[in-house]
Amino acid sequence: MADQPAGPANWGGSPSRELNEARFQKLFDEAEAMSIQGYYPDGTVVYWNHASEKVYGYTAQEALGANLLDLIIPPALRRQAEQGMRCMFETGQGVPPGRLTLRHKDGHTVPVYSSHTIVTVPGQVPVLFCMDSDMSELDRAEAELRVAATAFESQQGMIITDAQGVILRVNESFSRATGYAAQECVGQTPRLLRSDRHTPDFYARMWRSLLATGHWQGELWNRRKGGEVYAVWATICAVTDDAGRVTHYVGTQTDMTQRKEAEARILHLAFYDPLTRLPNRRLLLDRLQHAAVASLRNQCVGALLFLDLDHFKTLNDTLGHDLGDLLLQQVAERLTRASGDNATVARLGGDEFVVMLEDLSPTQEDAATQAEALGETLLDSLNQVYRLQGHEYVGSVSIGITLFSSQETSVDALMKQADLAMYDAKAAGRNTLRFFDPEMQEAVTLRAALVNGLREGLRERQFRLFYQPQVDSGGRLVGVEALVRWQCPVRGLVLPAEFIPVAEETGFILPLGQWVLEAACTQLAAWAARPESAHLSLAVNVSVRQFCRADFVASLVATLARTGADPRRLKLELTESLLVEDVSDISAKMSALKELGLGLVLDDFGTGYSSLSYLRRLPLDQLKIDRSFVHDLLFDPNSVAIAQTIIVLGQTMGLAVLAEGVETAGQRDLLAGLGCHLYQGYLFGQPMPLEEFARLVQQTEGHSTGLHPHRAERHQQFGPTQTPMLADQCLGFLEGQ
Ligand code: C2E
Ligand code: CA
Ligand code: CA
């Protein structure tokens, strides 16, 4: 340092000047906020005060003698710095003060506000003094302020009050949401926004929480300047000073109107039918639940009206779904209007509606009368002409009604009751109403038990075939009809009249019919192996449903193949109801069956609607005169006329004619006189189990007349008793439906 040119540290001068200089020197050295450096024209550092050490990271020792450009000028600024210095030394003037971004020893940038002075002492090398104040802190603070200001103008409404709750500031969003301009709020308290949706207690709790925890948040109903009440999600925070005293409160609020609307929309979707805007099933069940409980408590009666539009599907199919929807909407309107304010009108889906009435008269009779009156009104209102985009449509509805009152019934059960009653109304010819009655329920329950029993019966092999002989006029056994029986372990022997109709309705007839065919074919095959029974033909009843299945012929072929039965010995008994189906399809099936060699019989003939022209197109072999005509033959000339017509018809068409239900010799003789020579009936034998039938065959073998009791012997070898059938396969057939 001794060789260094004279710098600020050794300025010459008088003692008083020296004193001054010493003072300045100390001032410069220790100026906290001002970094001061001195440079020679070539950039050599000749002065480096304490603050410079802090701002730039170099100690005075490191800095003195080094070059400015290497120390604190970022490479990109070097040329500019050199030029600036040259210019200052040439002119003896500092460049105007301004912002510079310089470099710290560890590489980071240092924002400074820099002023420059050239100090020229004659005979001495001029020195450039730079005085920099570090702007880092200031910049940071400014940035923070900018962030705070931006944040304050966020989407949320913000409000700042003093410790007393007097509003100091609000932001734009707040003004937008509340309708109050900033100047209208400042000086007021947030009470300005209070709605009457909250009790004083609510605000008291809010303050207690604020004072205790410095914080509160929750849903608030505020009032806008225009008077409208709206929901916000609000947060309030207390701002405290170092001593923990509250100085301000900052409140934010988010408008929840949209969210509330969305919530309402979702709620609406969940509980209302979008097409008609009526309550949906879920909401109805909920209200019904409440109504049922209330009626239990208040000892009053309510009613459930279950409505189903008649022939809605036809409208939908013919006029299209748009018009169908239109109709449903108009029905909904009419129902709502006609039912009054106290009723709940709901749409269950499709064309099903429910009207629920509460608080009817306390006695069942009066309540029923009221419900019926509304039912009639609804029938009438829904009967009026609908205008559907230019189409005039007349519709009707079937209504089932059930009452609910003090006795406890589940909501599900009530709905079922009303539904059942509605079906009853449909069965009664539609466009009418019916009340639920417990007997109906009973019948339904019994029916369900019966269906289950039947299925189990098939699995457990409880079905049997009985055989009823068919004879010719000489009393010779020419054939046999297989008639199914259910040997139920609980009910005993059940006749087909009790279960065939239910089996038809439920589709159980399909597996059952398949079982009958299998069993009959198995039996035929067994008979074929014995000379005394080889000539027998076996007639089997086939239900329309079974016959109409597309795979009926194929499945019959398979059954024949499986059992080895001769198709020429098998007859199928079909009823006239078949002929309302697609006749060309039926006729094709029949032809296919005839090709196989099967016989086709038209059963119960005369009771149906057979059109003669159809009859001619079908490849039939036999007509069976229904037993009802045979029964009346001896006292009803009409029945005689019918029987006669059938016989003549058969003769002209080349069909055999058999009379069933022949119970007396008188009937038989009369039929013989009319030209009918085939009979079946109690006169010749009731339907009987296989063993009994086997005995009969043995007795009549070679004889021309019927029953000879003295020859009744057991012939175990006659044939297998009820065979193996394949109940599982038949049920599989059922599951396949
Ligand atoms: P259906 O085919 O007309 O059978 C004749 C019915 O008349 C039988 O009743 C038989 O017992 C009865 N019957 C026979 N002779 C006389 C008589 O002299 N007087 C009187 N009053 N009745 C007589 P069942 O066995 O109770 O069968 C009733 C109906 O059930 C049958 O009428 C038939 O439609 C149906 N059915 C029976 N077995 C089957 C079957 O395996 N499949 C299908 N699909 N239906 C069957
Ligand atoms: Ca029959
Ligand atoms: Ca019959």
mmCIF file of N, CA, C and O in Angstrom, residues 30 93 131 150 159 184 198 217 236 254 264 271 287 307 310 322 418 455 471 490 526 576 600 603 612 656 681 700 725:
data_model
loop_
_atom_site.group_PDB
_atom_site.id
_atom_site.type_symbol
_atom_site.label_atom_id
_atom_site.label_comp_id
_atom_site.label_asym_id
_atom_site.label_seq_id
_atom_site.Cartn_x
_atom_site.Cartn_y
_atom_site.Cartn_z
ATOM 1 N N GLU A 30 -17.840 4.661 7.521
ATOM 2 C CA GLU A 30 -18.836 3.945 8.310
ATOM 3 C C GLU A 30 -20.270 4.179 7.853
ATOM 4 O O GLU A 30 -21.199 3.666 8.461
ATOM 5 N N GLN A 93 -16.863 15.273 -15.159
ATOM 6 C CA GLN A 93 -18.239 15.245 -14.645
ATOM 7 C C GLN A 93 -18.699 13.797 -14.476
ATOM 8 O O GLN A 93 -18.448 12.967 -15.341
ATOM 9 N N MET A 131 -21.105 6.294 -5.282
ATOM 10 C CA MET A 131 -21.887 6.089 -4.056
ATOM 11 C C MET A 131 -23.141 5.282 -4.427
ATOM 12 O O MET A 131 -23.995 5.766 -5.152
ATOM 13 N N THR A 150 -52.336 -6.728 -6.131
ATOM 14 C CA THR A 150 -53.017 -7.581 -7.108
ATOM 15 C C THR A 150 -53.949 -8.552 -6.392
ATOM 16 O O THR A 150 -55.086 -8.766 -6.794
ATOM 17 N N ILE A 159 -62.500 -7.011 2.201
ATOM 18 C CA ILE A 159 -62.869 -5.854 2.993
ATOM 19 C C ILE A 159 -61.881 -5.762 4.142
ATOM 20 O O ILE A 159 -61.487 -6.783 4.702
ATOM 21 N N GLU A 184 -68.900 4.406 -0.576
ATOM 22 C CA GLU A 184 -70.130 4.225 0.206
ATOM 23 C C GLU A 184 -69.884 3.342 1.418
ATOM 24 O O GLU A 184 -70.643 3.361 2.376
ATOM 25 N N HIS A 198 -80.131 -14.263 9.563
ATOM 26 C CA HIS A 198 -79.401 -14.792 10.715
ATOM 27 C C HIS A 198 -79.926 -14.160 11.994
ATOM 28 O O HIS A 198 -80.311 -12.988 12.011
ATOM 29 N N GLN A 217 -64.959 -18.621 9.785
ATOM 30 C CA GLN A 217 -65.420 -18.785 8.416
ATOM 31 C C GLN A 217 -66.727 -19.549 8.381
ATOM 32 O O GLN A 217 -67.037 -20.329 9.284
ATOM 33 N N ILE A 236 -63.058 -14.397 7.919
ATOM 34 C CA ILE A 236 -62.620 -13.158 8.576
ATOM 35 C C ILE A 236 -61.393 -13.488 9.414
ATOM 36 O O ILE A 236 -61.390 -14.450 10.180
ATOM 37 N N THR A 254 -66.782 -15.138 -0.966
ATOM 38 C CA THR A 254 -66.992 -15.702 -2.296
ATOM 39 C C THR A 254 -68.485 -15.874 -2.494
ATOM 40 O O THR A 254 -69.154 -16.479 -1.652
ATOM 41 N N ALA A 264 -78.917 -26.712 -6.392
ATOM 42 C CA ALA A 264 -80.363 -26.836 -6.587
ATOM 43 C C ALA A 264 -80.635 -27.641 -7.852
ATOM 44 O O ALA A 264 -81.540 -28.471 -7.891
ATOM 45 N N PHE A 271 -84.160 -35.666 -7.936
ATOM 46 C CA PHE A 271 -85.475 -35.926 -7.353
ATOM 47 C C PHE A 271 -86.645 -35.608 -8.271
ATOM 48 O O PHE A 271 -87.786 -35.794 -7.900
ATOM 49 N N ARG A 287 -91.516 -39.034 0.203
ATOM 50 C CA ARG A 287 -92.712 -38.357 0.727
ATOM 51 C C ARG A 287 -93.716 -39.360 1.260
ATOM 52 O O ARG A 287 -94.371 -39.112 2.262
ATOM 53 N N LEU A 307 -101.309 -44.821 -11.611
ATOM 54 C CA LEU A 307 -101.905 -44.649 -12.938
ATOM 55 C C LEU A 307 -100.991 -45.203 -14.022
ATOM 56 O O LEU A 307 -99.776 -44.986 -13.978
ATOM 57 N N ASP A 310 -103.258 -46.202 -20.871
ATOM 58 C CA ASP A 310 -103.661 -47.341 -21.691
ATOM 59 C C ASP A 310 -103.085 -47.177 -23.091
ATOM 60 O O ASP A 310 -103.130 -46.088 -23.661
ATOM 61 N N ASP A 322 -91.317 -38.597 -29.833
ATOM 62 C CA ASP A 322 -91.481 -37.174 -29.545
ATOM 63 C C ASP A 322 -92.922 -36.880 -29.139
ATOM 64 O O ASP A 322 -93.174 -36.168 -28.169
ATOM 65 N N ALA A 418 -100.998 -50.715 -4.817
ATOM 66 C CA ALA A 418 -101.600 -49.810 -5.801
ATOM 67 C C ALA A 418 -101.358 -50.347 -7.212
ATOM 68 O O ALA A 418 -102.230 -50.271 -8.087
ATOM 69 N N ARG A 455 -91.612 -74.938 -10.045
ATOM 70 C CA ARG A 455 -90.207 -75.056 -10.462
ATOM 71 C C ARG A 455 -89.490 -76.127 -9.673
ATOM 72 O O ARG A 455 -88.776 -76.960 -10.219
ATOM 73 N N VAL A 471 -110.876 -94.750 -27.837
ATOM 74 C CA VAL A 471 -111.367 -96.003 -28.429
ATOM 75 C C VAL A 471 -112.165 -95.733 -29.708
ATOM 76 O O VAL A 471 -112.619 -94.612 -29.922
ATOM 77 N N VAL A 490 -96.763 -81.669 -0.783
ATOM 78 C CA VAL A 490 -97.571 -80.896 0.162
ATOM 79 C C VAL A 490 -99.035 -80.861 -0.270
ATOM 80 O O VAL A 490 -99.943 -81.093 0.525
ATOM 81 N N ALA A 526 -90.676 -97.057 -25.327
ATOM 82 C CA ALA A 526 -90.774 -98.267 -24.506
ATOM 83 C C ALA A 526 -91.926 -99.138 -24.997
ATOM 84 O O ALA A 526 -91.808 -100.378 -25.086
ATOM 85 N N GLU A 576 -107.276 -74.002 -30.824
ATOM 86 C CA GLU A 576 -107.609 -72.997 -31.839
ATOM 87 C C GLU A 576 -106.956 -71.653 -31.567
ATOM 88 O O GLU A 576 -106.782 -70.852 -32.474
ATOM 89 N N LEU A 600 -101.368 -84.328 -36.276
ATOM 90 C CA LEU A 600 -101.732 -83.026 -35.695
ATOM 91 C C LEU A 600 -103.227 -82.986 -35.417
ATOM 92 O O LEU A 600 -104.043 -83.251 -36.296
ATOM 93 N N ASP A 603 -107.525 -79.456 -30.848
ATOM 94 C CA ASP A 603 -108.184 -79.803 -29.584
ATOM 95 C C ASP A 603 -109.332 -78.828 -29.295
ATOM 96 O O ASP A 603 -109.367 -77.724 -29.829
ATOM 97 N N LEU A 612 -112.742 -70.979 -40.989
ATOM 98 C CA LEU A 612 -112.691 -72.178 -41.832
ATOM 99 C C LEU A 612 -111.614 -72.065 -42.897
ATOM 100 O O LEU A 612 -110.961 -73.044 -43.247
ATOM 101 N N ALA A 656 -110.149 -86.965 -39.308
ATOM 102 C CA ALA A 656 -110.822 -87.802 -38.327
ATOM 103 C C ALA A 656 -111.461 -86.893 -37.282
ATOM 104 O O ALA A 656 -110.964 -85.802 -37.026
ATOM 105 N N GLY A 681 -113.214 -90.556 -22.943
ATOM 106 C CA GLY A 681 -114.031 -90.072 -21.834
ATOM 107 C C GLY A 681 -114.129 -91.102 -20.728
ATOM 108 O O GLY A 681 -113.628 -92.226 -20.852
ATOM 109 N N THR A 700 -107.386 -105.417 -22.719
ATOM 110 C CA THR A 700 -108.105 -105.190 -23.961
ATOM 111 C C THR A 700 -107.409 -105.804 -25.150
ATOM 112 O O THR A 700 -107.955 -105.835 -26.235
ATOM 113 N N MET A 725 -86.941 -88.432 -16.801
ATOM 114 C CA MET A 725 -86.712 -87.192 -17.507
ATOM 115 C C MET A 725 -85.931 -86.187 -16.710
ATOM 116 O O MET A 725 -86.227 -85.939 -15.615
#
